[in-house]
PDB file of N, CA and C in Angstrom:
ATOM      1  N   UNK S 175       0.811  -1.203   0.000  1.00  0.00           N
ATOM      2  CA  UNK S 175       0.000   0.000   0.000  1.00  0.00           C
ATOM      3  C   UNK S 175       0.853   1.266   0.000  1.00  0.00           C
ATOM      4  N   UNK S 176       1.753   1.369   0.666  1.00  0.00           N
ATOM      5  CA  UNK S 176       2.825   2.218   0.406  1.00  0.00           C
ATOM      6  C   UNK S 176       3.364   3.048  -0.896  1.00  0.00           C
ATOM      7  N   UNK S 177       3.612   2.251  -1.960  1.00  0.00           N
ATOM      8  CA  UNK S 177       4.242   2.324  -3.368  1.00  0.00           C
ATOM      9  C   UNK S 177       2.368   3.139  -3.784  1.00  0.00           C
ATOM     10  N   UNK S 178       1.352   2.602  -3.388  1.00  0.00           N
ATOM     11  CA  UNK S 178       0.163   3.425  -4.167  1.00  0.00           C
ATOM     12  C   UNK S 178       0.330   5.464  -3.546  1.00  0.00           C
ATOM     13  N   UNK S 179       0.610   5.273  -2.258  1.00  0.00           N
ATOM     14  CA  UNK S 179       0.720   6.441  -1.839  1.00  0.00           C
ATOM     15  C   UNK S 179       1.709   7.276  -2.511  1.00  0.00           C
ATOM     16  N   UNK S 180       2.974   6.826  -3.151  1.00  0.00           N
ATOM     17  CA  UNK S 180       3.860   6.887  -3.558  1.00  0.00           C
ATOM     18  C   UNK S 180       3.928   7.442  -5.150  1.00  0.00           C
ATOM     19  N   UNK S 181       2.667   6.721  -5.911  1.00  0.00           N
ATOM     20  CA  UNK S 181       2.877   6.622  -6.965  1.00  0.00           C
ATOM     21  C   UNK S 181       1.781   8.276  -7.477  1.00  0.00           C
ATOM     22  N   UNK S 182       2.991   9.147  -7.888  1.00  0.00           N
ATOM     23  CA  UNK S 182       2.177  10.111  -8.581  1.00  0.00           C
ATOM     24  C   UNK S 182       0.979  10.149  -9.385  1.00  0.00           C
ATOM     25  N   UNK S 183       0.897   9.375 -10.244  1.00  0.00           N
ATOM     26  CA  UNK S 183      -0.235   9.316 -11.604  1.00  0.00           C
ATOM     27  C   UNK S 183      -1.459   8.921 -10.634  1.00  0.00           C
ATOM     28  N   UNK S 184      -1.548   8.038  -9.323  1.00  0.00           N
ATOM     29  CA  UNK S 184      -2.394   7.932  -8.662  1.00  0.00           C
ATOM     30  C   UNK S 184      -2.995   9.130  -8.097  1.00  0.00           C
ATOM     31  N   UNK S 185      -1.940   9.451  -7.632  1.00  0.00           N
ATOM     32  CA  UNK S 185      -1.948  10.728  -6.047  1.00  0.00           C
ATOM     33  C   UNK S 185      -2.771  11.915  -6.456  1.00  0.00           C
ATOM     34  N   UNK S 186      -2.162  12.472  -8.130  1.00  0.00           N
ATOM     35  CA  UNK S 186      -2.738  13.592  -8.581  1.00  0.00           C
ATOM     36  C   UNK S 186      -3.086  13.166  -9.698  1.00  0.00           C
ATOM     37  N   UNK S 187      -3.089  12.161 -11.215  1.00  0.00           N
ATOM     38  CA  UNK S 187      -3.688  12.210 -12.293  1.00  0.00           C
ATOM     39  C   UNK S 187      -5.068  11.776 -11.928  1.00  0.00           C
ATOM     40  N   UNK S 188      -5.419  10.790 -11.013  1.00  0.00           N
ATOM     41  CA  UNK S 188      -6.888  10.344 -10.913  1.00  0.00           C
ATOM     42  C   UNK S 188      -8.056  11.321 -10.325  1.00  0.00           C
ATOM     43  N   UNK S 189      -7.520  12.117  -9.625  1.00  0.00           N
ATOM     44  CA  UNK S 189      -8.332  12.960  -9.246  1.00  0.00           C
ATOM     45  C   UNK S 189      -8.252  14.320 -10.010  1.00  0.00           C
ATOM     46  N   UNK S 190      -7.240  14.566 -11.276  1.00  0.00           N
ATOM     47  CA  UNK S 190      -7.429  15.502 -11.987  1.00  0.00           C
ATOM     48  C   UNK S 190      -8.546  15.144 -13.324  1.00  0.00           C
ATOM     49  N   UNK S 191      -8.671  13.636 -13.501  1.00  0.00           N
ATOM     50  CA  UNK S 191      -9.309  13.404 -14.398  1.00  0.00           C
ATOM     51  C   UNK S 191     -10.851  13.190 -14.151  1.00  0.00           C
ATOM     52  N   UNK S 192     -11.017  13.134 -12.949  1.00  0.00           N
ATOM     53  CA  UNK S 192     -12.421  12.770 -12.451  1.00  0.00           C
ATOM     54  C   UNK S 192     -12.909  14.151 -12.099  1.00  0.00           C
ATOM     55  N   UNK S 193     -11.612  15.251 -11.663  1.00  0.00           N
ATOM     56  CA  UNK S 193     -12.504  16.810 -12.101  1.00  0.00           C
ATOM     57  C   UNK S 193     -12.973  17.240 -13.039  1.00  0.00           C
ATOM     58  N   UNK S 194     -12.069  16.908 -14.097  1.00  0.00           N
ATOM     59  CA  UNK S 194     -12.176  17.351 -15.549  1.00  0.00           C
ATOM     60  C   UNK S 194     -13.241  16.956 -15.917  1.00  0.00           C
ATOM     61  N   UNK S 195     -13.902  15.614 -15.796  1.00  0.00           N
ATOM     62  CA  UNK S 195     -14.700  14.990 -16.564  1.00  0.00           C
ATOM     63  C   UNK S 195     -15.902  14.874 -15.664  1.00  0.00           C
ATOM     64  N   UNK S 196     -15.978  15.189 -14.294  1.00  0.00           N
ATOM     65  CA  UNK S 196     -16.795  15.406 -13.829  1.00  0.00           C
ATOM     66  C   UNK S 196     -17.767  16.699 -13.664  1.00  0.00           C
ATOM     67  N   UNK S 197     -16.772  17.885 -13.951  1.00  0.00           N
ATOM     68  CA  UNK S 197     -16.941  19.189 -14.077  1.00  0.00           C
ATOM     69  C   UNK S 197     -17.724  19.059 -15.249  1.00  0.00           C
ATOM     70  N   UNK S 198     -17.409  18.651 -16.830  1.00  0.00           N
ATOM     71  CA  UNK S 198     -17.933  18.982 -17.857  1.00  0.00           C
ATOM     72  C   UNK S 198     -19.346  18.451 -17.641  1.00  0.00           C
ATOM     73  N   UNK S 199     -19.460  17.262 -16.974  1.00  0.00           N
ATOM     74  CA  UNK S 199     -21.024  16.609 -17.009  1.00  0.00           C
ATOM     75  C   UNK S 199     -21.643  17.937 -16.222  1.00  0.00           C
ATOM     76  N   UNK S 200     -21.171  17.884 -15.294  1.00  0.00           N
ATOM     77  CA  UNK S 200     -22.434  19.384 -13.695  1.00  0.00           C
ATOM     78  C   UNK S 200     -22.385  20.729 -15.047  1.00  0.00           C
ATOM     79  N   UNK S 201     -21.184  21.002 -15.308  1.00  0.00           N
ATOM     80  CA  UNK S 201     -21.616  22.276 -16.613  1.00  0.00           C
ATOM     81  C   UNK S 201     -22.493  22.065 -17.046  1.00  0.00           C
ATOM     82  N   UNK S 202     -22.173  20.883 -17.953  1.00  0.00           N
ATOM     83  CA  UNK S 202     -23.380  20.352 -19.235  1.00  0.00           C
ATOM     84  C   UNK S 202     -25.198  20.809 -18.106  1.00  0.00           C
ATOM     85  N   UNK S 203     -25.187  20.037 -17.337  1.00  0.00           N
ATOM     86  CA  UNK S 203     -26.487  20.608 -16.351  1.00  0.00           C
ATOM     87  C   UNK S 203     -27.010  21.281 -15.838  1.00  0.00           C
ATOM     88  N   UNK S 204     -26.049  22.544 -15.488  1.00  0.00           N
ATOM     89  CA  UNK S 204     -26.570  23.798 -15.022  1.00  0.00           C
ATOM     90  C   UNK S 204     -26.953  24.306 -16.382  1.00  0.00           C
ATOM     91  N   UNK S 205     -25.872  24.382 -17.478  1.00  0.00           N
ATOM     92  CA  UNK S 205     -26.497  24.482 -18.684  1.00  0.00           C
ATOM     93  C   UNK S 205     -27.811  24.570 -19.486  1.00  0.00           C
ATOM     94  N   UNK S 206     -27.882  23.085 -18.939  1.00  0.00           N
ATOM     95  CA  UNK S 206     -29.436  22.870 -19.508  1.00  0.00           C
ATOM     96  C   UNK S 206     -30.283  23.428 -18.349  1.00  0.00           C
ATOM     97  N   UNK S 207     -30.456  23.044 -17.357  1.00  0.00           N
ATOM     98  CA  UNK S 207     -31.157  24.126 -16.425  1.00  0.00           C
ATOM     99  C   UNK S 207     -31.540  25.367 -16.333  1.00  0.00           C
ATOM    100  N   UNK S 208     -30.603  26.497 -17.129  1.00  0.00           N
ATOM    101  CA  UNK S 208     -30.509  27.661 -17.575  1.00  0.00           C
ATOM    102  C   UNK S 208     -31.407  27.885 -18.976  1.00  0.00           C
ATOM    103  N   UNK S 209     -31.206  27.182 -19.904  1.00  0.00           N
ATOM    104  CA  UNK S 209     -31.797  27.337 -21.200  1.00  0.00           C
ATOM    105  C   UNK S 209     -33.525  26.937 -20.853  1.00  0.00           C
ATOM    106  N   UNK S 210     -33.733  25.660 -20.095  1.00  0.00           N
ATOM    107  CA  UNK S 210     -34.690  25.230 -19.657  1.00  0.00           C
ATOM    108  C   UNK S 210     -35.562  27.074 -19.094  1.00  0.00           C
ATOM    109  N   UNK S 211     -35.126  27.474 -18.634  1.00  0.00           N
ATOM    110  CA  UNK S 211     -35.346  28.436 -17.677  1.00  0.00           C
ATOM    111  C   UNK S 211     -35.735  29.688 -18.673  1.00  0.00           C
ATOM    112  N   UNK S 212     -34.923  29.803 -19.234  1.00  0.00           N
ATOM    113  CA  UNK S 212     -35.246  30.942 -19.910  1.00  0.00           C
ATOM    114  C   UNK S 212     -36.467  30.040 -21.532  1.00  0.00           C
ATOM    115  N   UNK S 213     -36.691  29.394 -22.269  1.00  0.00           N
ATOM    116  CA  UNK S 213     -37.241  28.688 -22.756  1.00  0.00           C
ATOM    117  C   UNK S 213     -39.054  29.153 -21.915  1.00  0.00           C
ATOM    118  N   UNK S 214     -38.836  28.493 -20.919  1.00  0.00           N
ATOM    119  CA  UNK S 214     -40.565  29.008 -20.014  1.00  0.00           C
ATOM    120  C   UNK S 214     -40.582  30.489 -19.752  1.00  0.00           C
ATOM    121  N   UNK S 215     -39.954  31.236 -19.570  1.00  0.00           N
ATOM    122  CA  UNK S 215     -39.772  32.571 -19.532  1.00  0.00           C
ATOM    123  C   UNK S 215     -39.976  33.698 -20.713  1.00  0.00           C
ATOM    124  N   UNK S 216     -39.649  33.429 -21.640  1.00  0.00           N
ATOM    125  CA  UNK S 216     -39.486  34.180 -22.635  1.00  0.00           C
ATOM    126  C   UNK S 216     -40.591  34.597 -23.281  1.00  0.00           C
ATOM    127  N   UNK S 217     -41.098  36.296 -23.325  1.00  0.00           N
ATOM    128  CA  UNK S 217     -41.807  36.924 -23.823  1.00  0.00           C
ATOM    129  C   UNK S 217     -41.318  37.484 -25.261  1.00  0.00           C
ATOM    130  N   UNK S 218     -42.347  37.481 -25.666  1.00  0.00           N
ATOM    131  CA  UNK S 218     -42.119  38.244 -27.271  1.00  0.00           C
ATOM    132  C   UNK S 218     -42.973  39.845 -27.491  1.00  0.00           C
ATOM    133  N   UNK S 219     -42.520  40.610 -27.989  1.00  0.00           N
ATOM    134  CA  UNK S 219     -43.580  41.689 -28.714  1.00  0.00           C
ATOM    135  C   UNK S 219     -45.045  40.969 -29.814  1.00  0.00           C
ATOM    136  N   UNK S 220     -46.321  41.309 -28.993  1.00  0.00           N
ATOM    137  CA  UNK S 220     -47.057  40.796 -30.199  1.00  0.00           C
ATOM    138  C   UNK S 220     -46.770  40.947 -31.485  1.00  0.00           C
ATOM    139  N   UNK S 221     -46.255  42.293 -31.943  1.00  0.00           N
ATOM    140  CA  UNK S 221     -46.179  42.809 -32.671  1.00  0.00           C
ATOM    141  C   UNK S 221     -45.390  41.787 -33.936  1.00  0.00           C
ATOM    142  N   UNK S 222     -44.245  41.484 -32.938  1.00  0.00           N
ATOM    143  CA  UNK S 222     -43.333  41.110 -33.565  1.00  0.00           C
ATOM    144  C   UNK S 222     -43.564  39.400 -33.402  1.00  0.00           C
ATOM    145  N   UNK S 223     -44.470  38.930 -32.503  1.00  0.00           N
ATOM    146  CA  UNK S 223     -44.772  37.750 -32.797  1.00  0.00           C
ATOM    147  C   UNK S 223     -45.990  37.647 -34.369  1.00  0.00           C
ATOM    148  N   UNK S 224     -46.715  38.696 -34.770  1.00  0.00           N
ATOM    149  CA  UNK S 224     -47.580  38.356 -35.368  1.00  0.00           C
ATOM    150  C   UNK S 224     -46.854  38.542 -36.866  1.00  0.00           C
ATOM    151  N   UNK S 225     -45.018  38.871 -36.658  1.00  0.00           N
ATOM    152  CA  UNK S 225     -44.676  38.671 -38.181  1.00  0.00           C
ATOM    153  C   UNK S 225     -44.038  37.250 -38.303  1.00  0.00           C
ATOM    154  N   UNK S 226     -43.886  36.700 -37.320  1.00  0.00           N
ATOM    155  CA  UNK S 226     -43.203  35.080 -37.011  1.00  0.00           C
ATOM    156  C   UNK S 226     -44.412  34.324 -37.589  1.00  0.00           C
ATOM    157  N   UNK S 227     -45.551  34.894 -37.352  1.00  0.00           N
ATOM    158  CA  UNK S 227     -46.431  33.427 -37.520  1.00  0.00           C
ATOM    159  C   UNK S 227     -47.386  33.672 -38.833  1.00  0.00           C
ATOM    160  N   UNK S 228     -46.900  34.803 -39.651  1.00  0.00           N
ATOM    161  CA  UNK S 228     -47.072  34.873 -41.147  1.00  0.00           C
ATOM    162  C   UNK S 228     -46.094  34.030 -41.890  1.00  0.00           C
ATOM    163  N   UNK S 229     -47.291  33.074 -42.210  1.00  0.00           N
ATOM    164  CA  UNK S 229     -46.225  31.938 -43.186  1.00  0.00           C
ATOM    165  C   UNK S 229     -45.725  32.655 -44.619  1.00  0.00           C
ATOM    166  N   UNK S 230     -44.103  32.845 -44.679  1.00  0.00           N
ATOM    167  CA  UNK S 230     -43.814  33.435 -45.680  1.00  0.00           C
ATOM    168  C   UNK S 230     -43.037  32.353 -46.718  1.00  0.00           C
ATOM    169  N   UNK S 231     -43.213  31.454 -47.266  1.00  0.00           N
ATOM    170  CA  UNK S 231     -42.032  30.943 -48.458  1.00  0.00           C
ATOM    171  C   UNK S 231     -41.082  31.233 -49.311  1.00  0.00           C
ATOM    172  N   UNK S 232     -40.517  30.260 -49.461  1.00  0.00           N
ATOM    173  CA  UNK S 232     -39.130  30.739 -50.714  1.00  0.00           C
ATOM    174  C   UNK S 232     -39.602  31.606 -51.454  1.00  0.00           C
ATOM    175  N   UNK S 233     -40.450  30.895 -51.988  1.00  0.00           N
ATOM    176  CA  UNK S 233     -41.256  30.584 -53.636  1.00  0.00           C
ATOM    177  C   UNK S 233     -42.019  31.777 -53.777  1.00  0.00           C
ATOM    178  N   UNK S 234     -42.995  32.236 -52.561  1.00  0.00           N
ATOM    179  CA  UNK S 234     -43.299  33.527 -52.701  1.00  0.00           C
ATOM    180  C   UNK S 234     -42.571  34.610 -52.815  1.00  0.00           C
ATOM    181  N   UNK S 235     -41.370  34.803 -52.246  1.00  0.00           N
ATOM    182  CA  UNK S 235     -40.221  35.427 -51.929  1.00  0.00           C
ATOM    183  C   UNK S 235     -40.163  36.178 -53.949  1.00  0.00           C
ATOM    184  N   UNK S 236     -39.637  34.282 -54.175  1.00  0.00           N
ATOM    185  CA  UNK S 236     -38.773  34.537 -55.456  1.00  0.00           C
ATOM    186  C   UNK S 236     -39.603  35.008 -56.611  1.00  0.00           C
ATOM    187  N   UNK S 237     -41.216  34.876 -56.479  1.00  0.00           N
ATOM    188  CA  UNK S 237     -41.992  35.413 -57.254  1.00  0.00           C
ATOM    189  C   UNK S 237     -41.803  36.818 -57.214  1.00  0.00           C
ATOM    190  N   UNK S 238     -41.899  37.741 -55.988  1.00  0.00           N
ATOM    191  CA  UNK S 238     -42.053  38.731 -55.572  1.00  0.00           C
ATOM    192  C   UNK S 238     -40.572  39.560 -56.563  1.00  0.00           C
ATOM    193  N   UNK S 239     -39.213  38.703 -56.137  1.00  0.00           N
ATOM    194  CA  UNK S 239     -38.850  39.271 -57.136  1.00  0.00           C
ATOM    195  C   UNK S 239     -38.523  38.754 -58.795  1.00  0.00           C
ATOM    196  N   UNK S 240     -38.922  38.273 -59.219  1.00  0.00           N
ATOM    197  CA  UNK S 240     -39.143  37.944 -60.577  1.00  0.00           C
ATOM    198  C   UNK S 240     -39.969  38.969 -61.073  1.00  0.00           C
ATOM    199  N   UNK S 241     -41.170  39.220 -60.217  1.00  0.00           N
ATOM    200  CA  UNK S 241     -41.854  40.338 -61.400  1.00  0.00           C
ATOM    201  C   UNK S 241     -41.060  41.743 -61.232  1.00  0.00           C
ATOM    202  N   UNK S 242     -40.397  41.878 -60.678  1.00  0.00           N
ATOM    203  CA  UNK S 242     -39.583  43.137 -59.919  1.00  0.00           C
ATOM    204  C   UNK S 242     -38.545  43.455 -61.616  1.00  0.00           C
ATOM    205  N   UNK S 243     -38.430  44.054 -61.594  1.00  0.00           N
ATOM    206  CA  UNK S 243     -37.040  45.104 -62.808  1.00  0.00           C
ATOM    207  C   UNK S 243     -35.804  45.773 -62.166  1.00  0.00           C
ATOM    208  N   UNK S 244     -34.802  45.016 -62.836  1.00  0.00           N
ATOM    209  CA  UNK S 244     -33.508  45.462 -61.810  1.00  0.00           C
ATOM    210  C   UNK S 244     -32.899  46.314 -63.299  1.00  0.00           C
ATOM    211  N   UNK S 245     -33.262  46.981 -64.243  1.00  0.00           N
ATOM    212  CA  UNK S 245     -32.402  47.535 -65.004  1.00  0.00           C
ATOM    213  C   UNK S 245     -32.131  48.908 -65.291  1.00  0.00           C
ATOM    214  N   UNK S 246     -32.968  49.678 -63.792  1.00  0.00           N
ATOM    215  CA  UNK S 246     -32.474  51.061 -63.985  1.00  0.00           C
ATOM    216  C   UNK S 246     -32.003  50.936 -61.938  1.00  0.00           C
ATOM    217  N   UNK S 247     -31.466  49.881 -61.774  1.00  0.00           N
ATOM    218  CA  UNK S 247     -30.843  49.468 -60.785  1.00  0.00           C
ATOM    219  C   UNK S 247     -29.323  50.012 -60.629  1.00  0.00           C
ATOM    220  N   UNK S 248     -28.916  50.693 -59.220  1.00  0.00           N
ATOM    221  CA  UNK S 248     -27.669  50.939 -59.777  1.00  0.00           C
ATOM    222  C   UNK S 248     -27.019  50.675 -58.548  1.00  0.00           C
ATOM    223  N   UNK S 249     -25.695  49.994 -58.668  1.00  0.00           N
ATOM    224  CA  UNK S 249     -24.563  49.609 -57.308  1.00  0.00           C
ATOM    225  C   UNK S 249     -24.338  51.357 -56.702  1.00  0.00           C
ATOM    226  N   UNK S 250     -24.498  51.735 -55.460  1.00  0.00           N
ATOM    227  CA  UNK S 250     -24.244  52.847 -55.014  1.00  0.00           C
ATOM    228  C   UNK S 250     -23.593  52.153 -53.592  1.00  0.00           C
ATOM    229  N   UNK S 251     -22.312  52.650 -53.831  1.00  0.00           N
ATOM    230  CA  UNK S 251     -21.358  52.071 -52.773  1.00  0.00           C
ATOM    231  C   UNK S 251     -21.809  52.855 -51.563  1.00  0.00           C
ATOM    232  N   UNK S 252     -21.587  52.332 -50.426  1.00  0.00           N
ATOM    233  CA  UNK S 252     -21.872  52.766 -49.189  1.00  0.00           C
ATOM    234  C   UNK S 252     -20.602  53.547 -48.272  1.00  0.00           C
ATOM    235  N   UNK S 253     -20.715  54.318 -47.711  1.00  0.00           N
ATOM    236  CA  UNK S 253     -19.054  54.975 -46.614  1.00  0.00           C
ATOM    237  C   UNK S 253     -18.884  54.115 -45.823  1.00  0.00           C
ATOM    238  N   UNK S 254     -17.530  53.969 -45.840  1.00  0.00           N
ATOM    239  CA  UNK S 254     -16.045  53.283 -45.148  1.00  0.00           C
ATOM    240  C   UNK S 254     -16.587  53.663 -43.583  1.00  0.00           C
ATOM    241  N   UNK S 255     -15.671  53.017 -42.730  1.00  0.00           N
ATOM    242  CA  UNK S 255     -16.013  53.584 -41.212  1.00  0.00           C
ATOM    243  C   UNK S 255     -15.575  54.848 -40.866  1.00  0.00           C
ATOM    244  N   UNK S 256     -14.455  54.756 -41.611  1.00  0.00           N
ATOM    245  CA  UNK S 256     -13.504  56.016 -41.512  1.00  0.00           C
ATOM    246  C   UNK S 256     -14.615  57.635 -42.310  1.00  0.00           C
ATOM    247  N   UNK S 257     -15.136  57.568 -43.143  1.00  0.00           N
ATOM    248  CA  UNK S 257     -16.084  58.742 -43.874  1.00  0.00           C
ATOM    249  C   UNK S 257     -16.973  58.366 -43.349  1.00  0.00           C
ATOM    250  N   UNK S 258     -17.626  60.377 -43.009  1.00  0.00           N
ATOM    251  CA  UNK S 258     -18.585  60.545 -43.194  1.00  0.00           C
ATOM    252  C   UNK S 258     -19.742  60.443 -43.878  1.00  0.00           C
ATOM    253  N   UNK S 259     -20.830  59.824 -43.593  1.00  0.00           N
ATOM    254  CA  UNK S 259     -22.213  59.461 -44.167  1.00  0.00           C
ATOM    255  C   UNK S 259     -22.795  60.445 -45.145  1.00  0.00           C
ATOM    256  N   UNK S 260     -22.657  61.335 -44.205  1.00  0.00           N
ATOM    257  CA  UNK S 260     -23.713  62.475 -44.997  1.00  0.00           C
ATOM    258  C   UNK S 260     -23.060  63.538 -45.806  1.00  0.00           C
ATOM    259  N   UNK S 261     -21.474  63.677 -45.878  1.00  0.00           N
ATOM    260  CA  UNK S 261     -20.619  64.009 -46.753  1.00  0.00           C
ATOM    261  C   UNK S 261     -20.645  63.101 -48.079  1.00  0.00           C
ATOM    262  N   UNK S 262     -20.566  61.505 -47.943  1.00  0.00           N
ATOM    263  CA  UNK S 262     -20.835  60.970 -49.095  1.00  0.00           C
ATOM    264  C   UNK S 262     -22.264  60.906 -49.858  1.00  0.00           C
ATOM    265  N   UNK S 263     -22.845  60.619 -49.018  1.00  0.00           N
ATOM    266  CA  UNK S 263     -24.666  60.832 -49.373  1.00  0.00           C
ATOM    267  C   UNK S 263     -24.432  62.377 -50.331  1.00  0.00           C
ATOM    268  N   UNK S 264     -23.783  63.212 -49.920  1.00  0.00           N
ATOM    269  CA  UNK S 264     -23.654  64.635 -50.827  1.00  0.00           C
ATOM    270  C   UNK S 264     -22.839  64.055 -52.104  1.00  0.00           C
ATOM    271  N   UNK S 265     -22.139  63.670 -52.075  1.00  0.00           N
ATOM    272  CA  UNK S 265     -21.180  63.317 -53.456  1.00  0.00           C
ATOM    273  C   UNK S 265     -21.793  62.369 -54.215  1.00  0.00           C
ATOM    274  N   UNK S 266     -22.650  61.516 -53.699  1.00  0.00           N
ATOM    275  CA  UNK S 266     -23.157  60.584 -54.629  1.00  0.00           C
ATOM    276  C   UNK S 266     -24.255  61.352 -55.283  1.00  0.00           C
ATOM    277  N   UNK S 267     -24.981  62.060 -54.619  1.00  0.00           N
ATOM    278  CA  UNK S 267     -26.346  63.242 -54.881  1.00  0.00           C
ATOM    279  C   UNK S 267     -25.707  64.084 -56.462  1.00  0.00           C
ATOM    280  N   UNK S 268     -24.271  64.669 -55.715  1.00  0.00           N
ATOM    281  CA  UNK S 268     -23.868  65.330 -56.798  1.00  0.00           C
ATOM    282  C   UNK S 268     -23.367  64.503 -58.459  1.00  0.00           C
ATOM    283  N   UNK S 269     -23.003  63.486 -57.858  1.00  0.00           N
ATOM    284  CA  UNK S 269     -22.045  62.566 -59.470  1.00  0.00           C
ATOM    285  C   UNK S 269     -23.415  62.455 -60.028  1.00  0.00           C
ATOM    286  N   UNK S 270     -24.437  61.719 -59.149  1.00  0.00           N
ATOM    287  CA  UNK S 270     -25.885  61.095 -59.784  1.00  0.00           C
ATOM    288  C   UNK S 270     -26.493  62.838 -60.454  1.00  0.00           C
ATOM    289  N   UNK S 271     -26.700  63.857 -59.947  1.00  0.00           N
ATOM    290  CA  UNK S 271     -27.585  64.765 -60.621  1.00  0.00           C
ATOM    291  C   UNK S 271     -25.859  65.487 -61.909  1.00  0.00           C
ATOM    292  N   UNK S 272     -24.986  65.420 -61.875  1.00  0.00           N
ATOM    293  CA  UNK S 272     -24.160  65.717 -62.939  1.00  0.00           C
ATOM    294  C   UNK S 272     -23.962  64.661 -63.936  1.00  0.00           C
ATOM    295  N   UNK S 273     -24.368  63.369 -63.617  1.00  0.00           N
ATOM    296  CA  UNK S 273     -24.183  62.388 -65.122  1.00  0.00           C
ATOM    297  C   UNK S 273     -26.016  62.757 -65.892  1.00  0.00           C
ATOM    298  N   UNK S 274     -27.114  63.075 -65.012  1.00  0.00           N
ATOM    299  CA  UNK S 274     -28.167  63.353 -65.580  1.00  0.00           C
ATOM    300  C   UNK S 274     -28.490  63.903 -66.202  1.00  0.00           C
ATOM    301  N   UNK S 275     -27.506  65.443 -66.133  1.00  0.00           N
ATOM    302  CA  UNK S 275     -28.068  66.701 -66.462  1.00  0.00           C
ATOM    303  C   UNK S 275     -27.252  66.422 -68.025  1.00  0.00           C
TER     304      UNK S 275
END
């Protein structure tokens, strides 16, 4: 009995592995306990529940745009983080009413 007291991998690997692996199971459970919890809890905006439970499809989607016209469509790049919004919103205003005129 001696040599077991003795023997490291006993002394400290067995009880590091039965934390490890015991810890992840009690996580795993408070875990679910938590989700459980909030799951019965959870309120919605009617508002915003009554656009969840409008059944919307692909298919309607892709109709919607099929009849749609993309050919006076135009890429208008958006400002960097670094520029100002409403400085570019002015320059695009201006290129768009100077290629018109």
């Amino acid at each position: 009995m001696a040599w077991l007291r003795r023997n490291i991998t006993l002394r400290y690997g067995i009880p590091m592995v039965l934390l490890v692996t015991g810890g992840s199971f009690g996580l795993r459970e408070f875990a679910q306990i938590r989700y459980d919890y909030q799951k019965l809890h959870r309120k919605m905006d009617p508002a915003l529940e009554a656009k969840f439970e409008k059944n919307t499809t692909l298919e309607s989607e892709y109709e919607k745009i099929q009849n749609s016209t993309f050919d006076d469509w135009k890429n208008i790049r958006g400002p960097r983080p670094w520029e100002d919004s409403i400085s570019v919103q002015a320059q695009q205003k201006e290129a768009l009413s100077s290629k018109s005129s």
